[in-house]
PDB file of C-alpha atoms in Angstrom:
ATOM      1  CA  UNK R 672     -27.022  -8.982 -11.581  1.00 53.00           C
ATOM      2  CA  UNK R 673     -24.508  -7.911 -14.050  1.00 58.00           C
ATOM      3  CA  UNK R 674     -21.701 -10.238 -12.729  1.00 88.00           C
ATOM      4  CA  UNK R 675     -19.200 -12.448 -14.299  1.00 94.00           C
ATOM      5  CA  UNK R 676     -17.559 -14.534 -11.691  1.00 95.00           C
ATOM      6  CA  UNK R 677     -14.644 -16.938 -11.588  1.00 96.00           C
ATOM      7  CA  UNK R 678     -13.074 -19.283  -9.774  1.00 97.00           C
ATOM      8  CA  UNK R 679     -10.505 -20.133  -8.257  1.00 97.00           C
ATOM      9  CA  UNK R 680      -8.840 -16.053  -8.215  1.00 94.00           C
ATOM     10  CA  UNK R 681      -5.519 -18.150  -8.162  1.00 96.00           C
ATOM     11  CA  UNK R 682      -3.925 -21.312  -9.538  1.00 97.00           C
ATOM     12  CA  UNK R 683      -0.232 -22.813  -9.341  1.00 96.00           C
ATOM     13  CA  UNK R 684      -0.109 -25.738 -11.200  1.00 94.00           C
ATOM     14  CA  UNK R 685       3.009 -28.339 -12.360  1.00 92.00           C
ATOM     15  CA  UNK R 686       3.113 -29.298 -16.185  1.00 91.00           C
ATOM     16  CA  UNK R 687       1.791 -32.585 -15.503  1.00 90.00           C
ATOM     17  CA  UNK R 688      -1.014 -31.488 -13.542  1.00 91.00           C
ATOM     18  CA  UNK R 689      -4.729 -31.153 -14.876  1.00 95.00           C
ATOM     19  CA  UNK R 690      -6.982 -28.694 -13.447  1.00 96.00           C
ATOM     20  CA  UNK R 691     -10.106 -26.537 -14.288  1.00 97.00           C
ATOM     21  CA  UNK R 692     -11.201 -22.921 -14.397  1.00 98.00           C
ATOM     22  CA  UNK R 693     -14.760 -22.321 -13.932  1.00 98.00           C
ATOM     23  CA  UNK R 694     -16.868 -19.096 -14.909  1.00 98.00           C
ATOM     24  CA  UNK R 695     -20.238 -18.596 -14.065  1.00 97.00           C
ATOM     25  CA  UNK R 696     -22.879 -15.499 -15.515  1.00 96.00           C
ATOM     26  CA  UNK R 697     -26.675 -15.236 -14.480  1.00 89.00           C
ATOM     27  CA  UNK R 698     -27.431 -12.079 -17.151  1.00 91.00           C
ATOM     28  CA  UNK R 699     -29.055 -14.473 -19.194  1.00 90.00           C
ATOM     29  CA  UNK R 700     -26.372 -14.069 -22.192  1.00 92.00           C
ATOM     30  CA  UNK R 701     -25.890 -16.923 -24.596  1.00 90.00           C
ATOM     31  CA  UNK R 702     -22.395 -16.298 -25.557  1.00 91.00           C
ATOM     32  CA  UNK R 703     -19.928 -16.713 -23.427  1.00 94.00           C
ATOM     33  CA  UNK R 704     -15.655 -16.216 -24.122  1.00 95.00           C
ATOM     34  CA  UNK R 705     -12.116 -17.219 -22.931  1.00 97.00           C
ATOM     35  CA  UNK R 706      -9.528 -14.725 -23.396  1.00 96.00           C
ATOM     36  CA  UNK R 707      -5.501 -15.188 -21.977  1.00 97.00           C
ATOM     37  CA  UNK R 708      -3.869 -11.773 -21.258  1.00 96.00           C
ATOM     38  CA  UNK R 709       0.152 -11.750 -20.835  1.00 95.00           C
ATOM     39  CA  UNK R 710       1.758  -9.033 -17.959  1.00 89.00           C
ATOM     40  CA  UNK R 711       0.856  -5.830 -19.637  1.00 85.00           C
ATOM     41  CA  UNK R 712      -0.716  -6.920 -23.065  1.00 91.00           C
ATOM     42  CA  UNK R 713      -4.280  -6.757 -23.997  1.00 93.00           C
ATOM     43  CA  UNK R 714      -6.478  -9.757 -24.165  1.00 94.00           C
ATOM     44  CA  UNK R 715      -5.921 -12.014 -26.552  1.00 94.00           C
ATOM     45  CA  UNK R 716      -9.504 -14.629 -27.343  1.00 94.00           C
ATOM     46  CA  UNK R 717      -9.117 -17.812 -27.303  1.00 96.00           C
ATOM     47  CA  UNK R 718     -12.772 -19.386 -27.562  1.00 95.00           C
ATOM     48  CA  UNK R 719     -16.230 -18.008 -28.252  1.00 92.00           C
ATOM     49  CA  UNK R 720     -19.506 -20.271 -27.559  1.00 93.00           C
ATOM     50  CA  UNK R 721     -22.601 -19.338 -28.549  1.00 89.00           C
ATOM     51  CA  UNK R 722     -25.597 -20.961 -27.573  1.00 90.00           C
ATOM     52  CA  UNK R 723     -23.200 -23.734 -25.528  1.00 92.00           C
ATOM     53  CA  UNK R 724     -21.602 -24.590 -29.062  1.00 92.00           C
ATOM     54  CA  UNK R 725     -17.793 -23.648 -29.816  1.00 92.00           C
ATOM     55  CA  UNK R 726     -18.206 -21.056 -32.246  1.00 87.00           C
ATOM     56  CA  UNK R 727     -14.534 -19.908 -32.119  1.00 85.00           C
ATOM     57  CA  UNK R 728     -11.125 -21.664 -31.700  1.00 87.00           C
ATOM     58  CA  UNK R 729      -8.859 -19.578 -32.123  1.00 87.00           C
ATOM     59  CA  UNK R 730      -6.046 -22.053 -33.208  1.00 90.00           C
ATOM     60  CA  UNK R 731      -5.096 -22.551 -28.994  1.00 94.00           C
ATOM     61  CA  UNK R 732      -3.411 -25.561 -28.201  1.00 94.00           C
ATOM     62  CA  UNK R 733      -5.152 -28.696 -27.591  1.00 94.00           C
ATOM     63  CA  UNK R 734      -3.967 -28.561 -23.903  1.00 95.00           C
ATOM     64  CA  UNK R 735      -6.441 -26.039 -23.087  1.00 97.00           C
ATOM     65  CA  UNK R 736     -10.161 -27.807 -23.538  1.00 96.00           C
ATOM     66  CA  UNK R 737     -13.244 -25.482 -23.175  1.00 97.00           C
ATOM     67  CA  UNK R 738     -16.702 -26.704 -22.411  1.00 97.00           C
ATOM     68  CA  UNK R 739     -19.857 -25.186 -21.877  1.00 96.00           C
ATOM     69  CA  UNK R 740     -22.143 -27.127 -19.637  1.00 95.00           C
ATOM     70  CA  UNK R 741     -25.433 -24.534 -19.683  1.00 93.00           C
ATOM     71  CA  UNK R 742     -26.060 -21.456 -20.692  1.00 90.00           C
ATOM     72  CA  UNK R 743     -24.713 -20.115 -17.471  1.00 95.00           C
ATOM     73  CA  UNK R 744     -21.507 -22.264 -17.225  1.00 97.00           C
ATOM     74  CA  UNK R 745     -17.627 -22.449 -18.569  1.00 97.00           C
ATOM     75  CA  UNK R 746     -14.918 -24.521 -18.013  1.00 98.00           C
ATOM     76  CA  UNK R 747     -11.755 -24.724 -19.311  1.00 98.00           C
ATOM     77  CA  UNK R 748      -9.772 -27.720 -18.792  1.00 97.00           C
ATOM     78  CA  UNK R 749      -6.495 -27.486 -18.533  1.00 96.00           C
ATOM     79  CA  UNK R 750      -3.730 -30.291 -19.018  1.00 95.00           C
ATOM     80  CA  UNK R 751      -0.026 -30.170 -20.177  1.00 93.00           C
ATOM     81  CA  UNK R 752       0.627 -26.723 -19.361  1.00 94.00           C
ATOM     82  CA  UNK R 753       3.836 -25.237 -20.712  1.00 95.00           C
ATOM     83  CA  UNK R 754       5.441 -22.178 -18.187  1.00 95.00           C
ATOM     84  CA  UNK R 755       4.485 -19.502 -20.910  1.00 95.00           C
ATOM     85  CA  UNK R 756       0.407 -20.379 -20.288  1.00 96.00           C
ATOM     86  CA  UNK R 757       1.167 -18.402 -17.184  1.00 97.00           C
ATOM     87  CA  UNK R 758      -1.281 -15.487 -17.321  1.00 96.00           C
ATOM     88  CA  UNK R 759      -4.237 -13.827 -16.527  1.00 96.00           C
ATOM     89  CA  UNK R 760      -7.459 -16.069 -18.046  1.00 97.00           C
ATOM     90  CA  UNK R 761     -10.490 -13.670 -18.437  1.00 96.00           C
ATOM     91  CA  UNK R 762     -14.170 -15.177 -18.889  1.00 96.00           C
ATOM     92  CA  UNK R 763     -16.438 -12.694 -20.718  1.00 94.00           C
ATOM     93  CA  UNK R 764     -20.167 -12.986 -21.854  1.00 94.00           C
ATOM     94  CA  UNK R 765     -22.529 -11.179 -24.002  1.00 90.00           C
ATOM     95  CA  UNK R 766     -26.083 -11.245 -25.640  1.00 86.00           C
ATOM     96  CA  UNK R 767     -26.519 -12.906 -27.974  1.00 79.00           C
ATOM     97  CA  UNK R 768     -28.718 -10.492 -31.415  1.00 74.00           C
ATOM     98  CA  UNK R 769     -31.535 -11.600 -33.172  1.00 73.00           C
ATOM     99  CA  UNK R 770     -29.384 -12.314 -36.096  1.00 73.00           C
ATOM    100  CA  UNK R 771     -27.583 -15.020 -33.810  1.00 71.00           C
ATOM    101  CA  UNK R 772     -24.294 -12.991 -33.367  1.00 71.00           C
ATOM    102  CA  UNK R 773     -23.277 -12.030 -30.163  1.00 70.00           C
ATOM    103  CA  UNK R 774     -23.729  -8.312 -29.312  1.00 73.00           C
ATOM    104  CA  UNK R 775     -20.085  -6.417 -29.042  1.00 72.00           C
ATOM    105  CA  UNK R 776     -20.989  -5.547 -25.491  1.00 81.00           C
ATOM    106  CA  UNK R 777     -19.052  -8.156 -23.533  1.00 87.00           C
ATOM    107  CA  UNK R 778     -19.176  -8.691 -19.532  1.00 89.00           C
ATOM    108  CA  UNK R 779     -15.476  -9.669 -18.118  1.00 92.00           C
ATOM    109  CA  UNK R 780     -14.937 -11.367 -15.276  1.00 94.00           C
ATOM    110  CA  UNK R 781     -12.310 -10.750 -13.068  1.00 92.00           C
ATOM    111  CA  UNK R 782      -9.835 -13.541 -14.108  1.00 95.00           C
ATOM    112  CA  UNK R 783      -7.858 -16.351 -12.595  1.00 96.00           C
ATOM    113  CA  UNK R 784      -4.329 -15.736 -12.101  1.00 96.00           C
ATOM    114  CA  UNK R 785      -2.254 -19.118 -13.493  1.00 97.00           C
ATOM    115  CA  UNK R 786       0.951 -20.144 -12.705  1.00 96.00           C
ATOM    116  CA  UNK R 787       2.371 -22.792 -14.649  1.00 96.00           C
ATOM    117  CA  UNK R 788       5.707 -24.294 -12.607  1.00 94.00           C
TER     118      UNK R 788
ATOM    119  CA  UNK T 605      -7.542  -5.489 -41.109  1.00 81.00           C
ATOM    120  CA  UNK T 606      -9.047  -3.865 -37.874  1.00 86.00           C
ATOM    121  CA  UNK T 607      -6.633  -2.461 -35.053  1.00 92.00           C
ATOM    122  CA  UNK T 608      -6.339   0.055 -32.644  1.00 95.00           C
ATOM    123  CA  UNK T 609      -3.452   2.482 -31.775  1.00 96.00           C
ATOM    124  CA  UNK T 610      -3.524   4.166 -28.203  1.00 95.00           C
ATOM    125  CA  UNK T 611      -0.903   6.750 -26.797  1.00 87.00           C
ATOM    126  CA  UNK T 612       2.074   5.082 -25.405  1.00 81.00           C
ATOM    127  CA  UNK T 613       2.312   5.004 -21.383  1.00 85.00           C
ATOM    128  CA  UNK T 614       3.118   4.899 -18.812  1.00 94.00           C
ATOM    129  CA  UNK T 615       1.539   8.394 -17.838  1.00 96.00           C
ATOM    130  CA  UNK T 616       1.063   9.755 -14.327  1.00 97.00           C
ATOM    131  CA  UNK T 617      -0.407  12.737 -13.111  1.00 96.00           C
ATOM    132  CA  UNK T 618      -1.397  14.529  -9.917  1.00 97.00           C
ATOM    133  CA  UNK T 619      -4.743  14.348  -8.514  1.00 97.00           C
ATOM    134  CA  UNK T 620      -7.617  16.747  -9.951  1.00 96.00           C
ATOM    135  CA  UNK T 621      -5.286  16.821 -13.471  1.00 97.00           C
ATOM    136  CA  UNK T 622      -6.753  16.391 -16.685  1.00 97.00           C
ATOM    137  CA  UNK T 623      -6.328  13.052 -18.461  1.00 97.00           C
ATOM    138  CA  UNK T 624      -6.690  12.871 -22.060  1.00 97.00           C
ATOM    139  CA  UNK T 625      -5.201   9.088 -23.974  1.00 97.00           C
ATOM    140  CA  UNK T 626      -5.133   9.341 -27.624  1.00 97.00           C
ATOM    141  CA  UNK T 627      -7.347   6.373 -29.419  1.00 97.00           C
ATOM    142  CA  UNK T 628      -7.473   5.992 -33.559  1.00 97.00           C
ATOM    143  CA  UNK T 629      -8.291   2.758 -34.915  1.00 96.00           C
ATOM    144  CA  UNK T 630      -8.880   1.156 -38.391  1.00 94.00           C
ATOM    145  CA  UNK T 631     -11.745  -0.376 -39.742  1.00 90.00           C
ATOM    146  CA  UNK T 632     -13.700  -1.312 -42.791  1.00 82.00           C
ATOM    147  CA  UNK T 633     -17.715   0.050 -42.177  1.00 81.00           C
ATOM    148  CA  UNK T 634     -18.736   1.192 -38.757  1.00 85.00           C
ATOM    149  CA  UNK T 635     -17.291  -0.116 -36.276  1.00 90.00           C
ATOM    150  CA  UNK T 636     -18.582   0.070 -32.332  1.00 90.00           C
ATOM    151  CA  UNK T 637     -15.803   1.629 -29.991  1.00 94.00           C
ATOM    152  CA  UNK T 638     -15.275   0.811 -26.114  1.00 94.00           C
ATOM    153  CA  UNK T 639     -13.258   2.171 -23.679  1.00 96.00           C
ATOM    154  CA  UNK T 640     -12.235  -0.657 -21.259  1.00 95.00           C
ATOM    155  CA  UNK T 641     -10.513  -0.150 -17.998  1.00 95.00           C
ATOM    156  CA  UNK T 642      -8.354  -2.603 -16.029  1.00 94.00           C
ATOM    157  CA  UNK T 643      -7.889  -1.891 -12.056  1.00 93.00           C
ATOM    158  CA  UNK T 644      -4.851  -3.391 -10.234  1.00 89.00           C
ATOM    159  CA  UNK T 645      -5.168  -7.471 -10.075  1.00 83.00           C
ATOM    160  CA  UNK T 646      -8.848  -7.002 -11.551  1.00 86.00           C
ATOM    161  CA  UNK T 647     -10.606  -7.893 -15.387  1.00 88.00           C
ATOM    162  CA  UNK T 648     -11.491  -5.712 -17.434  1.00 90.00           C
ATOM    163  CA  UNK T 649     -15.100  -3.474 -16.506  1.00 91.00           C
ATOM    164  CA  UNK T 650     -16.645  -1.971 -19.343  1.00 91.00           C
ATOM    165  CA  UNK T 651     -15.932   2.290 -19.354  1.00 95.00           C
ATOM    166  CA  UNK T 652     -18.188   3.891 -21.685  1.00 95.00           C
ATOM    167  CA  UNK T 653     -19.329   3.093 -25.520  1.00 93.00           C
ATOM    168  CA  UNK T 654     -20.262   4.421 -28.740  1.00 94.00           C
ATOM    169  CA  UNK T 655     -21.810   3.100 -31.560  1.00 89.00           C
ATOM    170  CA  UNK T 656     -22.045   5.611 -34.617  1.00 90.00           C
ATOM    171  CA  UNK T 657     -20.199   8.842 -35.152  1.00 92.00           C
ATOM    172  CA  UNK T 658     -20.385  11.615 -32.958  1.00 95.00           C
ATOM    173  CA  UNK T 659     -22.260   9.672 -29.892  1.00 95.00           C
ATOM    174  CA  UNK T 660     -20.285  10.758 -26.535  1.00 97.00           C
ATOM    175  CA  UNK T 661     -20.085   8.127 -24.279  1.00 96.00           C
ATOM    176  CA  UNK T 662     -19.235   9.229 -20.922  1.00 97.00           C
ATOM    177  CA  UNK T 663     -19.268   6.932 -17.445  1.00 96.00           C
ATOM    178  CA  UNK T 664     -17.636   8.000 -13.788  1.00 95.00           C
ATOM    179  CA  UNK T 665     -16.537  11.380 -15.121  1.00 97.00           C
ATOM    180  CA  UNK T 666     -14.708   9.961 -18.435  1.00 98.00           C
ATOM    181  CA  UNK T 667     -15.931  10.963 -21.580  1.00 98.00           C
ATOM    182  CA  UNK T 668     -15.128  10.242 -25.461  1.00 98.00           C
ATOM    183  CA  UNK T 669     -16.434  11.067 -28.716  1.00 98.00           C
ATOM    184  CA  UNK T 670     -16.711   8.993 -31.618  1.00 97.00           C
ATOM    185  CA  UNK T 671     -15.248  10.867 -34.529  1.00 96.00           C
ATOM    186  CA  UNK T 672     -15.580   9.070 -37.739  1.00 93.00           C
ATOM    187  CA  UNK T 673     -13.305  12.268 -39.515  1.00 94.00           C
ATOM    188  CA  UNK T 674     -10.209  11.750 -37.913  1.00 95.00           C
ATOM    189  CA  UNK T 675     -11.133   8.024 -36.947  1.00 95.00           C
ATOM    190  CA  UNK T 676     -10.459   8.656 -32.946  1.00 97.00           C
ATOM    191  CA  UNK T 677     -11.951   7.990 -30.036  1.00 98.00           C
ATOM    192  CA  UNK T 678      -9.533   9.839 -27.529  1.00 98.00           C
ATOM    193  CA  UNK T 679     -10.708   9.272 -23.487  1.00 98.00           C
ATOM    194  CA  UNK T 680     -11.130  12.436 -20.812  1.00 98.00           C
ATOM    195  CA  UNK T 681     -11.587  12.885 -17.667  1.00 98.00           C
ATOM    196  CA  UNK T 682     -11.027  16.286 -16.012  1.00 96.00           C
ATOM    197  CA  UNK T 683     -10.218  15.503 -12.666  1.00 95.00           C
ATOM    198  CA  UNK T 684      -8.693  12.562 -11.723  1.00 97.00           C
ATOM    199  CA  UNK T 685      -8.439  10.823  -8.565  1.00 97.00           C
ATOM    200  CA  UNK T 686      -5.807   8.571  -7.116  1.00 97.00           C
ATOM    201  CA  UNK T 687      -9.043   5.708  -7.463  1.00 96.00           C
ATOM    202  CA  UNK T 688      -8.748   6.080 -11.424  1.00 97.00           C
ATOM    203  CA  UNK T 689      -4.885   4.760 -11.507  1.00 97.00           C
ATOM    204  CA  UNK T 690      -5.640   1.274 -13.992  1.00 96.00           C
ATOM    205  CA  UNK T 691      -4.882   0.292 -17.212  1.00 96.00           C
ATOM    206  CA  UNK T 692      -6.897   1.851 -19.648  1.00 97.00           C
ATOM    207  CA  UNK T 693      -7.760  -0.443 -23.236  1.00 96.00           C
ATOM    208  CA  UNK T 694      -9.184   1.522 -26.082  1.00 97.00           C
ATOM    209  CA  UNK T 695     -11.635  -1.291 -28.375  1.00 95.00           C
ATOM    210  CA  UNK T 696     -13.609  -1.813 -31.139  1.00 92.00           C
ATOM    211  CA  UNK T 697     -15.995  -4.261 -32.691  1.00 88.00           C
ATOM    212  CA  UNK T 698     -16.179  -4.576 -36.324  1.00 82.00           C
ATOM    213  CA  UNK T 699     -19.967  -3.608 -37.911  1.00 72.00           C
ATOM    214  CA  UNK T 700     -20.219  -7.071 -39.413  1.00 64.00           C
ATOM    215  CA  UNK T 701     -18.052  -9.100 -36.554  1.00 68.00           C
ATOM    216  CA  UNK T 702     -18.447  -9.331 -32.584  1.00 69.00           C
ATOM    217  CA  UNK T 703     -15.084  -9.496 -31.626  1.00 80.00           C
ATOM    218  CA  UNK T 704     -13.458  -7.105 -30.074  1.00 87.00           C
ATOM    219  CA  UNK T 705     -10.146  -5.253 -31.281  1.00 90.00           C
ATOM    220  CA  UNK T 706      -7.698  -3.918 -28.554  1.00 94.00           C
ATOM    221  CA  UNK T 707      -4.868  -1.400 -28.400  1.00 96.00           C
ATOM    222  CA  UNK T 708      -2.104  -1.979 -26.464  1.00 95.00           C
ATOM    223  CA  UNK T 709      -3.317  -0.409 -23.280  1.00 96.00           C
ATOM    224  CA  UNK T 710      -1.858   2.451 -21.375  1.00 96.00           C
ATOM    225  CA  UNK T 711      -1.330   2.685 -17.777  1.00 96.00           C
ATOM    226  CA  UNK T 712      -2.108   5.967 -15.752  1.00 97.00           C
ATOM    227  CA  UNK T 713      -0.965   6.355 -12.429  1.00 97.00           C
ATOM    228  CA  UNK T 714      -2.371   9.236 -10.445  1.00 97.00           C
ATOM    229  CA  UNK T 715      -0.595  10.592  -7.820  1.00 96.00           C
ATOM    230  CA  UNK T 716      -1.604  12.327  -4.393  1.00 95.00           C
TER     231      UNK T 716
END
């Protein structure tokens, strides 16, 4: 099973709402990613965890929360969304080395479309 | 720093044509180079790889060579089909670092 799957494919949401995007991998990998990707712009990452820890913040706004329940779980938590968070939020995971970095070879999922209104 | 430079798009092209995109990057060491491809309202899949100079990575017809010389890792296919229209993301991850550097992706249409 070499899937990376997320849910829900789309979400509307108001500024004062608070919802949740959930990702969900059963390769087994140990790090697991957020990434945002505008209309026509790569990727940008936004968290890494390794091991279920936050590794990486990549200086997002506090209105976005990631967690990582187990190994094969991720949230993100969403609260306070602006209209520019609209985008395409990617989940990715990877192995994690023997040297405790995760292995460049990263699994995407297929993304949750948000609308921010 | 690290970055990648692909070949402007938008370019489209009639079916069984010959695709090449144009991929140099920057990077301290050796870096490991992806080709990622992006489908209509789909993530990213993973294309093809290469890890040290001169490995070919190849995957559904593409191919692309790692060439540590000119510092490219150009993508080819050379017959396309309507089914490979997408958004095409050249990569790479830093020797010493696991995240992954994108170009600005360039989108092929392939026409009937």
């Amino acid at each position: 099973d070499t899937e990376v799957t997320q849910t829900p494919k789309h979400l509307v949401m108001g500024m004062t709402n608070k919802k949740s995007l959930k990702c969900e991998q059963h390769m087994g990998h140990r790090a697991m990613y957020w990434y945002k990707q505008k209309a026509k712009k790569p990727p940008e990452l936004m968290f890494v965890y390794s091991y279920e820890k936050l590794s990486i913040n990549e200086s997002v706004p506090s209105r976005f929360s990631p967690e990582c329940p187990n190994s094969s779980l991720l949230n993100l938590h969403l609260h306070a969304l602006q209209p520019e968070d609209s985008a395409l939020y990617l989940c990715a995971s990877s192995r994690l080395l023997s040297s405790g970095h995760p292995s460049y070879e990263q699994y995407f999922g297929p993304g949750t479309r948000l609308t921010v209104t | 720093g690290n970055s990648v430079t692909q070949m402007e798009g938008p370019v489209t092209l009639s079916e069984e044509a010959f695709l090449t995109i144009n991929c140099t990057y920057t990077a301290t060491g050796y870096p490991s180079l992806f080709w990622y491809v992006q489908y209509p309202g789909e993530g990213l899949q993973l294309l093809l790889k290469a890890t040290k100079a001169d490995d070919k990575g190849s995957n559904k017809g593409f191919e692309a060579t790692y060439r540590k010389e000119t510092t490219s890792f150009h993508l080819e296919k050379g017959s396309v089909q309507v089914s490979d229209s997408a958004v095409y993301f050249c990569a790479l991850s830093p020797s010493n670092d696991y995240k992954l550097s994108f170009g600005a992706g360039t989108t092929v249409t392939v026409r009937a």
